[in-house]
CSV table of C-alpha atoms in Angstrom, one decimal:
chain,number,residue,atom,x,y,z
A,1,MET,CA,-192.4,-45.1,-73.5
A,2,ASN,CA,-192.0,-48.8,-73.5
A,3,ALA,CA,-193.4,-50.2,-70.4
A,4,ASN,CA,-191.3,-53.4,-70.7
A,5,PRO,CA,-187.7,-52.5,-71.5
A,6,PRO,CA,-185.3,-55.1,-72.7
A,7,ASP,CA,-183.8,-57.6,-69.8
A,8,PHE,CA,-180.2,-56.8,-69.7
A,9,SER,CA,-180.0,-58.2,-66.1
A,10,LYS,CA,-178.5,-61.6,-67.3
A,11,THR,CA,-175.3,-60.4,-68.6
A,12,ASN,CA,-172.3,-58.7,-66.8
A,13,ALA,CA,-172.1,-56.0,-69.5
A,14,THR,CA,-172.6,-52.3,-68.7
A,15,VAL,CA,-176.1,-51.5,-69.3
A,16,PHE,CA,-175.8,-48.1,-71.1
A,17,PRO,CA,-179.6,-47.7,-72.0
A,18,ILE,CA,-180.4,-47.8,-68.2
A,19,LEU,CA,-177.3,-45.6,-67.2
A,20,PHE,CA,-178.4,-42.9,-69.9
A,21,ALA,CA,-182.1,-43.1,-68.6
A,22,LEU,CA,-180.9,-42.7,-65.0
A,23,SER,CA,-178.5,-40.0,-66.1
A,24,PHE,CA,-181.4,-38.2,-68.0
A,25,SER,CA,-183.7,-38.3,-64.9
A,26,HIS,CA,-180.9,-37.0,-62.8
A,27,LEU,CA,-180.7,-34.3,-65.2
A,28,LEU,CA,-184.4,-33.3,-64.9
A,29,ASN,CA,-184.4,-34.0,-61.0
A,30,ASP,CA,-181.5,-31.6,-60.6
A,31,THR,CA,-182.7,-29.0,-63.0
A,32,ILE,CA,-185.6,-28.7,-60.8
A,33,GLN,CA,-183.6,-28.6,-57.6
A,34,SER,CA,-181.4,-26.0,-59.2
A,35,LEU,CA,-184.3,-23.5,-59.8
A,36,ILE,CA,-184.3,-23.0,-56.0
A,37,PRO,CA,-181.0,-21.1,-55.7
A,38,ALA,CA,-181.5,-19.6,-59.2
A,39,ILE,CA,-184.6,-17.6,-58.0
A,40,TYR,CA,-183.0,-16.2,-54.8
A,41,PRO,CA,-182.4,-12.8,-56.2
A,42,LEU,CA,-186.2,-12.7,-57.2
A,43,VAL,CA,-187.7,-13.8,-53.9
A,44,LYS,CA,-185.2,-11.7,-51.9
A,45,ASP,CA,-186.5,-8.6,-53.5
A,46,SER,CA,-190.2,-9.6,-53.5
A,47,TYR,CA,-190.3,-10.8,-49.7
A,48,HIS,CA,-187.5,-8.2,-48.6
A,49,LEU,CA,-185.3,-11.3,-47.3
A,50,THR,CA,-181.9,-11.0,-45.6
A,51,PHE,CA,-179.2,-13.2,-46.6
A,52,SER,CA,-179.7,-15.2,-43.4
A,53,GLN,CA,-183.3,-16.0,-44.6
A,54,ILE,CA,-181.9,-17.0,-47.9
A,55,GLY,CA,-179.5,-19.3,-46.2
A,56,LEU,CA,-182.3,-20.8,-44.2
A,57,ILE,CA,-184.2,-21.7,-47.4
A,58,THR,CA,-181.1,-23.5,-48.5
A,59,LEU,CA,-180.8,-25.0,-45.2
A,60,THR,CA,-184.4,-26.3,-45.2
A,61,PHE,CA,-184.1,-27.7,-48.8
A,62,GLN,CA,-180.6,-29.3,-48.1
A,63,LEU,CA,-181.8,-30.9,-44.7
A,64,ALA,CA,-184.9,-32.4,-46.2
A,65,ALA,CA,-182.7,-33.7,-49.3
A,66,SER,CA,-180.2,-35.1,-46.9
A,67,LEU,CA,-181.8,-36.4,-43.6
A,68,PHE,CA,-183.8,-39.3,-45.0
A,69,GLN,CA,-181.1,-40.5,-47.5
A,70,PRO,CA,-179.0,-42.9,-45.3
A,71,PHE,CA,-182.2,-44.7,-44.0
A,72,VAL,CA,-183.6,-44.8,-47.5
A,73,GLY,CA,-180.5,-46.5,-48.7
A,74,LEU,CA,-180.3,-48.8,-45.7
A,75,TYR,CA,-183.8,-49.8,-46.3
A,76,THR,CA,-183.2,-50.5,-49.9
A,77,ASP,CA,-180.3,-52.5,-49.5
A,78,LYS,CA,-182.4,-54.9,-47.7
A,79,LYS,CA,-185.7,-54.5,-49.7
A,80,PRO,CA,-185.0,-53.0,-53.1
A,81,GLN,CA,-187.9,-50.7,-54.3
A,82,PRO,CA,-187.9,-50.3,-58.0
A,83,TYR,CA,-190.6,-47.7,-58.3
A,84,SER,CA,-189.5,-45.5,-55.4
A,85,LEU,CA,-187.9,-43.1,-57.7
A,86,ALA,CA,-191.2,-42.4,-59.4
A,87,ILE,CA,-192.8,-41.7,-55.9
A,88,GLY,CA,-190.0,-39.6,-54.9
A,89,MET,CA,-190.5,-37.5,-58.1
A,90,GLY,CA,-194.1,-37.1,-57.1
A,91,PHE,CA,-193.2,-35.2,-53.9
A,92,THR,CA,-191.1,-33.0,-56.2
A,93,LEU,CA,-194.0,-32.2,-58.4
A,94,VAL,CA,-196.3,-31.2,-55.5
A,95,GLY,CA,-193.3,-29.0,-54.2
A,96,LEU,CA,-192.9,-27.1,-57.4
A,97,ILE,CA,-196.7,-26.4,-57.6
A,98,THR,CA,-196.8,-25.1,-54.1
A,99,LEU,CA,-193.7,-23.1,-54.7
A,100,SER,CA,-195.3,-21.5,-57.6
A,101,LEU,CA,-198.2,-20.5,-55.3
A,102,SER,CA,-196.3,-19.4,-52.3
A,103,ASN,CA,-197.0,-15.9,-51.0
A,104,SER,CA,-194.8,-16.0,-47.8
A,105,PHE,CA,-191.4,-17.0,-46.6
A,106,TYR,CA,-192.7,-20.0,-44.6
A,107,LEU,CA,-194.6,-21.3,-47.6
A,108,ILE,CA,-191.4,-21.1,-49.6
A,109,LEU,CA,-189.8,-23.1,-46.8
A,110,PHE,CA,-192.4,-25.8,-46.8
A,111,SER,CA,-192.4,-26.0,-50.6
A,112,VAL,CA,-188.7,-26.4,-50.9
A,113,ALA,CA,-188.8,-29.1,-48.1
A,114,LEU,CA,-191.1,-31.1,-50.4
A,115,VAL,CA,-188.7,-30.9,-53.3
A,116,GLY,CA,-185.9,-31.8,-50.9
A,117,THR,CA,-187.8,-34.9,-49.7
A,118,GLY,CA,-188.2,-36.1,-53.3
A,119,SER,CA,-184.4,-35.6,-53.9
A,120,SER,CA,-183.8,-37.7,-50.7
A,121,ILE,CA,-185.9,-40.6,-52.2
A,122,PHE,CA,-184.2,-40.2,-55.7
A,123,HIS,CA,-180.4,-40.2,-55.1
A,124,PRO,CA,-179.7,-43.3,-52.9
A,125,GLU,CA,-181.7,-45.8,-54.9
A,126,ALA,CA,-180.9,-44.1,-58.3
A,127,SER,CA,-177.3,-44.6,-57.2
A,128,ARG,CA,-177.9,-48.3,-56.6
A,129,MET,CA,-179.6,-48.8,-60.0
A,130,ALA,CA,-176.5,-47.0,-61.8
A,131,HIS,CA,-174.1,-49.4,-59.8
A,132,ALA,CA,-176.3,-52.4,-60.9
A,133,ALA,CA,-176.0,-51.3,-64.4
A,134,SER,CA,-172.2,-50.8,-64.2
A,135,GLY,CA,-171.1,-54.2,-65.3
A,136,GLY,CA,-168.1,-53.6,-63.0
A,137,LYS,CA,-167.2,-50.3,-64.5
A,138,LYS,CA,-168.5,-48.6,-61.2
A,139,GLY,CA,-166.7,-45.4,-61.7
A,140,LEU,CA,-167.9,-44.8,-65.1
A,141,ALA,CA,-171.4,-45.6,-64.2
A,142,GLN,CA,-171.3,-43.0,-61.2
A,143,SER,CA,-169.9,-40.5,-63.5
A,144,VAL,CA,-172.5,-41.0,-66.1
A,145,PHE,CA,-175.2,-40.7,-63.6
A,146,GLN,CA,-173.6,-37.5,-61.9
A,147,LEU,CA,-173.2,-36.0,-65.2
A,148,GLY,CA,-176.7,-35.8,-65.7
A,149,GLY,CA,-177.3,-34.3,-62.2
A,150,ASN,CA,-174.6,-31.7,-62.9
A,151,ALA,CA,-175.9,-30.7,-66.3
A,152,GLY,CA,-179.3,-30.3,-64.8
A,153,SER,CA,-177.9,-28.1,-62.2
A,154,SER,CA,-176.2,-25.8,-64.8
A,155,ILE,CA,-179.4,-25.7,-66.8
A,156,GLY,CA,-181.5,-24.4,-64.0
A,157,PRO,CA,-180.1,-20.9,-63.7
A,158,LEU,CA,-180.4,-20.3,-67.4
A,159,LEU,CA,-184.0,-21.4,-67.3
A,160,ALA,CA,-184.6,-19.1,-64.4
A,161,ALA,CA,-182.9,-16.1,-66.1
A,162,TRP,CA,-185.1,-16.7,-69.3
A,163,ILE,CA,-188.4,-17.6,-67.6
A,164,ILE,CA,-188.7,-17.0,-64.0
A,165,VAL,CA,-186.8,-13.9,-63.6
A,166,PRO,CA,-188.9,-12.1,-66.6
A,167,LYS,CA,-192.2,-13.8,-65.9
A,168,GLY,CA,-192.2,-14.0,-62.1
A,169,GLN,CA,-192.6,-16.8,-59.4
A,170,PHE,CA,-195.7,-18.3,-60.7
A,171,SER,CA,-193.8,-19.4,-63.7
A,172,VAL,CA,-192.2,-22.0,-61.5
A,173,ILE,CA,-195.4,-24.3,-62.1
A,174,TRP,CA,-194.3,-24.7,-65.8
A,175,PHE,CA,-191.5,-27.0,-64.6
A,176,SER,CA,-194.0,-29.5,-63.3
A,177,VAL,CA,-193.8,-30.7,-66.9
A,178,ILE,CA,-190.3,-31.6,-66.3
A,179,ALA,CA,-191.3,-33.7,-63.2
A,180,LEU,CA,-194.1,-35.5,-65.1
A,181,LEU,CA,-191.6,-36.4,-67.7
A,182,ALA,CA,-189.1,-37.7,-64.9
A,183,ILE,CA,-191.8,-39.9,-63.5
A,184,MET,CA,-192.2,-41.6,-67.0
A,185,VAL,CA,-188.5,-42.4,-67.4
A,186,LEU,CA,-188.2,-43.5,-63.8
A,187,SER,CA,-191.2,-46.0,-64.3
A,188,TYR,CA,-189.3,-47.3,-67.2
A,189,VAL,CA,-186.0,-47.7,-65.1
A,190,GLY,CA,-188.1,-49.4,-62.4
A,191,ASN,CA,-189.4,-52.1,-64.6
A,192,TRP,CA,-185.8,-52.9,-65.7
A,193,TYR,CA,-184.6,-52.9,-62.0
A,194,LYS,CA,-187.4,-55.2,-61.0
A,195,ASN,CA,-186.3,-57.8,-63.5
A,196,TYR,CA,-182.6,-57.2,-62.4
A,197,VAL,CA,-183.7,-57.9,-58.7
A,198,LEU,CA,-185.5,-61.0,-59.4
A,199,ASN,CA,-182.7,-62.2,-61.5
A,200,ARG,CA,-180.2,-61.4,-58.7
A,201,GLU,CA,-182.3,-63.2,-56.0
A,202,ALA,CA,-182.3,-66.4,-58.3
A,203,LYS,CA,-178.4,-66.3,-58.5
A,204,LYS,CA,-177.8,-65.1,-54.7
A,205,ALA,CA,-176.4,-68.3,-53.7
A,206,SER,CA,-173.5,-67.9,-56.2
A,207,ALA,CA,-173.0,-64.3,-55.8
A,208,ILE,CA,-169.5,-62.7,-55.8
A,209,VAL,CA,-168.3,-59.8,-53.8
A,210,GLU,CA,-165.1,-57.8,-53.6
A,211,LYS,CA,-163.7,-57.7,-50.1
A,212,HIS,CA,-160.6,-55.8,-48.9
A,213,HIS,CA,-158.1,-56.6,-45.9
A,214,LEU,CA,-158.5,-53.2,-43.9
A,215,SER,CA,-159.1,-53.4,-40.3
A,216,LYS,CA,-162.6,-51.8,-38.9
A,217,SER,CA,-160.8,-48.9,-37.3
A,218,ARG,CA,-158.9,-48.3,-40.8
A,219,VAL,CA,-162.2,-48.3,-42.6
A,220,ILE,CA,-163.8,-45.9,-40.2
A,221,THR,CA,-161.0,-43.6,-40.3
A,222,ALA,CA,-161.1,-43.5,-44.1
A,223,ILE,CA,-164.8,-43.0,-44.0
A,224,VAL,CA,-164.3,-39.8,-41.5
A,225,ILE,CA,-161.6,-38.4,-44.0
A,226,LEU,CA,-163.8,-38.7,-46.9
A,227,LEU,CA,-166.7,-37.0,-45.0
A,228,VAL,CA,-164.3,-34.1,-44.1
A,229,LEU,CA,-163.4,-33.9,-47.8
A,230,ILE,CA,-167.1,-33.8,-48.8
A,231,PHE,CA,-167.5,-31.0,-46.1
A,232,SER,CA,-164.7,-29.0,-47.7
A,233,LYS,CA,-165.9,-29.4,-51.3
A,234,TYR,CA,-169.7,-28.7,-50.5
A,235,PHE,CA,-169.0,-25.8,-48.0
A,236,TYR,CA,-167.1,-24.0,-50.9
A,237,MET,CA,-169.6,-25.2,-53.6
A,238,ALA,CA,-172.4,-23.5,-51.4
A,239,SER,CA,-170.7,-20.3,-51.6
A,240,LEU,CA,-170.6,-20.4,-55.4
A,241,THR,CA,-174.1,-21.9,-56.1
A,242,SER,CA,-176.1,-19.9,-53.5
A,243,TYR,CA,-174.3,-16.5,-53.5
A,244,PHE,CA,-172.3,-16.3,-56.6
A,245,THR,CA,-175.1,-14.3,-58.3
A,246,PHE,CA,-175.0,-11.9,-55.4
A,247,TYR,CA,-171.1,-11.7,-55.4
A,248,MET,CA,-171.3,-10.7,-59.2
A,249,ILE,CA,-173.9,-8.2,-58.7
A,250,ASP,CA,-172.2,-6.6,-55.7
A,251,LYS,CA,-168.6,-6.6,-56.9
A,252,PHE,CA,-169.1,-6.0,-60.6
A,253,HIS,CA,-172.5,-4.3,-60.9
A,254,VAL,CA,-173.9,-6.8,-63.6
A,255,SER,CA,-177.5,-7.3,-64.1
A,256,VAL,CA,-179.4,-10.5,-62.4
A,257,GLN,CA,-179.5,-12.0,-65.9
A,258,THR,CA,-175.9,-11.6,-66.5
A,259,SER,CA,-175.1,-13.0,-63.2
A,260,GLN,CA,-177.2,-16.0,-63.9
A,261,ILE,CA,-175.2,-16.6,-67.1
A,262,TYR,CA,-172.0,-16.4,-65.1
A,263,LEU,CA,-173.5,-19.1,-62.6
A,264,PHE,CA,-174.5,-21.3,-65.6
A,265,VAL,CA,-170.7,-21.2,-66.9
A,266,PHE,CA,-169.7,-22.3,-63.4
A,267,LEU,CA,-172.3,-25.2,-63.2
A,268,PHE,CA,-171.6,-26.1,-66.8
A,269,SER,CA,-168.0,-26.6,-66.1
A,270,VAL,CA,-169.2,-28.8,-62.8
A,271,ALA,CA,-171.0,-30.9,-65.4
A,272,ALA,CA,-168.2,-31.0,-67.9
A,273,GLY,CA,-165.8,-32.1,-65.1
A,274,THR,CA,-168.0,-34.7,-63.6
A,275,LEU,CA,-167.5,-37.4,-66.3
A,276,LEU,CA,-163.7,-37.2,-65.9
A,277,GLY,CA,-163.4,-38.7,-62.2
A,278,GLY,CA,-165.2,-41.9,-62.3
A,279,PRO,CA,-163.5,-43.5,-65.3
A,280,ILE,CA,-160.1,-42.1,-64.6
A,281,GLY,CA,-160.6,-43.6,-61.2
A,282,ASP,CA,-161.1,-47.0,-62.7
A,283,ARG,CA,-158.1,-46.8,-64.6
A,284,ILE,CA,-155.4,-45.3,-62.0
A,285,GLY,CA,-157.0,-45.5,-58.7
A,286,ARG,CA,-159.5,-43.4,-56.9
A,287,LYS,CA,-157.2,-42.0,-54.1
A,288,TYR,CA,-155.2,-40.1,-56.9
A,289,VAL,CA,-158.6,-38.6,-58.4
A,290,ILE,CA,-159.5,-37.4,-55.0
A,291,TRP,CA,-156.2,-35.9,-54.4
A,292,VAL,CA,-156.3,-33.8,-57.6
A,293,SER,CA,-160.0,-33.0,-57.5
A,294,ILE,CA,-160.1,-31.4,-54.1
A,295,LEU,CA,-156.6,-29.9,-53.7
A,296,GLY,CA,-156.1,-29.1,-57.4
A,297,ALA,CA,-158.8,-26.4,-57.1
A,298,ALA,CA,-157.2,-24.5,-54.5
A,299,PRO,CA,-154.9,-22.2,-56.6
A,300,PHE,CA,-157.8,-21.1,-58.7
A,301,ALA,CA,-160.0,-20.8,-55.7
A,302,LEU,CA,-157.3,-18.4,-53.9
A,303,MET,CA,-157.1,-16.3,-57.0
A,304,LEU,CA,-160.8,-15.9,-57.6
A,305,PRO,CA,-161.7,-13.1,-55.0
A,306,HIS,CA,-158.9,-10.9,-56.5
A,307,ALA,CA,-159.8,-11.4,-60.1
A,308,ASN,CA,-161.6,-8.8,-62.4
A,309,LEU,CA,-164.7,-9.6,-64.3
A,310,PHE,CA,-163.0,-11.3,-67.3
A,311,TRP,CA,-160.7,-13.6,-65.1
A,312,THR,CA,-163.6,-14.3,-62.9
A,313,GLY,CA,-165.3,-15.6,-65.9
A,314,VAL,CA,-162.1,-17.7,-66.7
A,315,LEU,CA,-161.3,-19.0,-63.0
A,316,ILE,CA,-164.7,-20.4,-62.3
A,317,VAL,CA,-164.1,-22.9,-65.3
A,318,PRO,CA,-161.2,-24.9,-63.8
A,319,ILE,CA,-162.8,-24.6,-60.2
A,320,GLY,CA,-165.9,-26.2,-61.4
A,321,MET,CA,-164.3,-28.7,-63.6
A,322,ILE,CA,-161.6,-29.9,-61.0
A,323,LEU,CA,-164.0,-30.1,-58.0
A,324,ALA,CA,-166.7,-31.9,-59.9
A,325,SER,CA,-164.3,-34.9,-60.5
A,326,ALA,CA,-164.3,-35.6,-56.8
A,327,PHE,CA,-167.7,-37.0,-55.8
A,328,SER,CA,-167.9,-40.1,-58.3
A,329,ALA,CA,-164.4,-41.1,-57.1
A,330,ILE,CA,-165.1,-40.5,-53.3
A,331,LEU,CA,-168.5,-42.4,-53.5
A,332,VAL,CA,-167.1,-45.5,-55.2
A,333,TYR,CA,-164.1,-45.5,-53.0
A,334,ALA,CA,-166.5,-45.5,-50.2
A,335,GLN,CA,-168.6,-48.5,-51.6
A,336,GLU,CA,-165.3,-50.3,-52.0
A,337,LEU,CA,-164.6,-49.7,-48.3
A,338,ILE,CA,-168.0,-51.0,-47.2
A,339,PRO,CA,-168.8,-53.8,-49.8
A,340,GLY,CA,-172.4,-54.9,-50.0
A,341,LYS,CA,-173.9,-51.6,-48.8
A,342,VAL,CA,-174.2,-49.6,-52.1
A,343,GLY,CA,-177.4,-47.9,-51.1
A,344,LEU,CA,-176.5,-47.1,-47.4
A,345,VAL,CA,-173.0,-45.6,-48.6
A,346,ALA,CA,-174.8,-43.6,-51.5
A,347,GLY,CA,-177.4,-42.4,-48.9
A,348,LEU,CA,-174.8,-41.6,-46.5
A,349,PHE,CA,-172.6,-39.6,-48.7
A,350,PHE,CA,-175.4,-37.9,-50.8
A,351,GLY,CA,-177.0,-36.7,-47.8
A,352,PHE,CA,-174.0,-35.5,-45.9
A,353,ALA,CA,-173.1,-33.6,-49.0
A,354,PHE,CA,-176.4,-32.0,-49.3
A,355,GLY,CA,-176.3,-31.2,-45.6
A,356,MET,CA,-173.1,-29.6,-45.7
A,357,GLY,CA,-174.3,-27.6,-48.8
A,358,GLY,CA,-177.4,-26.6,-46.8
A,359,LEU,CA,-175.5,-25.8,-43.4
A,360,GLY,CA,-172.7,-24.0,-45.5
A,361,SER,CA,-175.3,-21.8,-47.2
A,362,ALA,CA,-176.8,-20.7,-43.9
A,363,LEU,CA,-173.7,-20.0,-42.2
A,364,ILE,CA,-172.2,-18.2,-45.3
A,365,GLY,CA,-175.5,-16.3,-45.5
A,366,ASN,CA,-175.2,-15.3,-41.8
A,367,LEU,CA,-171.6,-14.3,-42.3
A,368,ALA,CA,-172.4,-12.3,-45.2
A,369,ASP,CA,-175.1,-10.2,-43.4
A,370,LYS,CA,-172.4,-9.4,-40.6
A,371,THR,CA,-169.5,-8.7,-43.1
A,372,SER,CA,-169.6,-8.7,-46.8
A,373,ILE,CA,-170.2,-10.9,-49.7
A,374,ASN,CA,-166.7,-10.2,-50.8
A,375,TYR,CA,-165.4,-11.1,-47.4
A,376,VAL,CA,-167.1,-14.4,-47.5
A,377,PHE,CA,-165.7,-15.4,-50.8
A,378,SER,CA,-162.2,-14.4,-49.6
A,379,ILE,CA,-162.7,-16.8,-46.6
A,380,CYS,CA,-164.3,-19.7,-48.5
A,381,ALA,CA,-161.4,-19.6,-50.9
A,382,TYR,CA,-159.0,-21.6,-48.3
A,383,LEU,CA,-161.5,-24.5,-48.0
A,384,PRO,CA,-160.0,-26.6,-50.8
A,385,LEU,CA,-156.6,-26.8,-48.8
A,386,ILE,CA,-158.4,-29.3,-46.6
A,387,GLY,CA,-157.8,-31.7,-49.6
A,388,LEU,CA,-154.2,-32.2,-48.0
A,389,ILE,CA,-155.8,-34.9,-45.6
A,390,THR,CA,-156.3,-37.2,-48.5
A,391,ALA,CA,-152.7,-38.4,-47.9
A,392,PHE,CA,-154.1,-40.2,-45.0
A,393,LEU,CA,-156.5,-42.5,-47.1
A,394,PRO,CA,-155.4,-46.1,-47.4
A,395,ASN,CA,-154.8,-47.8,-50.8
A,396,ILE,CA,-157.5,-50.4,-51.3
A,397,SER,CA,-156.9,-53.8,-52.8
A,398,THR,CA,-159.7,-56.2,-53.1
A,399,THR,CA,-160.1,-59.8,-53.5
A,400,ARG,CA,-163.3,-61.6,-55.0
A,401,LYS,CA,-165.1,-64.0,-52.8
A,402,ALA,CA,-168.2,-66.1,-52.7
A,403,LYS,CA,-170.9,-64.7,-50.9
């Protein structure tokens, strides 16, 4: 790969080669991450784990992937680190190797924590780079970036079904090749971003930022509302990504491989819906996209626990597509609320999303042990109704001012 990519930093155009490289690296990163929940049925049987222990694995992974993100974002807002993405992927590489060799529950926890740490370094700075390459089309840039991640999340279960389930836990080590490829791509992006930062520093005195006229209390209230919406989205997503295979096996008595295919259908729908939210938000306003993307999934979510096998396969498609359009719109809306803190906002929201996913998985697993997996899905179906609080979000109008 070319170590010296073309210098696009001197124009205000959207830098699609960098956006596509970031999206591709996001695909590779999240393919690796999605292997963790995809192998749950395998490790549950191999190590005789309870649903609570499965939830603990997810909680450990998600906490490692979330706790450091705001701090990484805050630090890189002040001191950009062009090659931090490649370094973060190094943690993921080591985590994959140790996961393939793990022979106990606690070694699995350690391994997923390493993979999570790599993710916590990756997301805030990658989001900053996507923002830098957006050329003003911030929603589009975040959607392209998110598309890669969600596509990777959908591929993971298929790879697990084809490779890990039939060949066993050690076959996880084969995916270290993906991590090595990601390191190469991210080194390329780091070279571009280094040139971008140098160019930005040279023009800093004449920089233009967009500011709104909302009071500090209105901004804080809006951020809290957005975080509650993230809570509803990712708690519900945790029930599907971590336990949908168990739900399919328990309710419809399908095989592990078949359940993974249904999980792929859901996650592919998430990937397909991701590209919609950002550019639509650029055109009609992000608040409207947030309205539809959270609350719009509610009717389908409420029908899911009562559906037969065929309709379950149908319903998970609109659920995935509608929910997926939310995050890009929420993230850019929050970045407009707090201008000039792109990395901090990205770290806060990615971190909170992962943390809620991990906490949700742990609580859902514990509830499933005490009740049943079918009962859990019936309760979680009401979570998208929290989207009603979108009505309290302010409409943002910005003005451009010299820095």
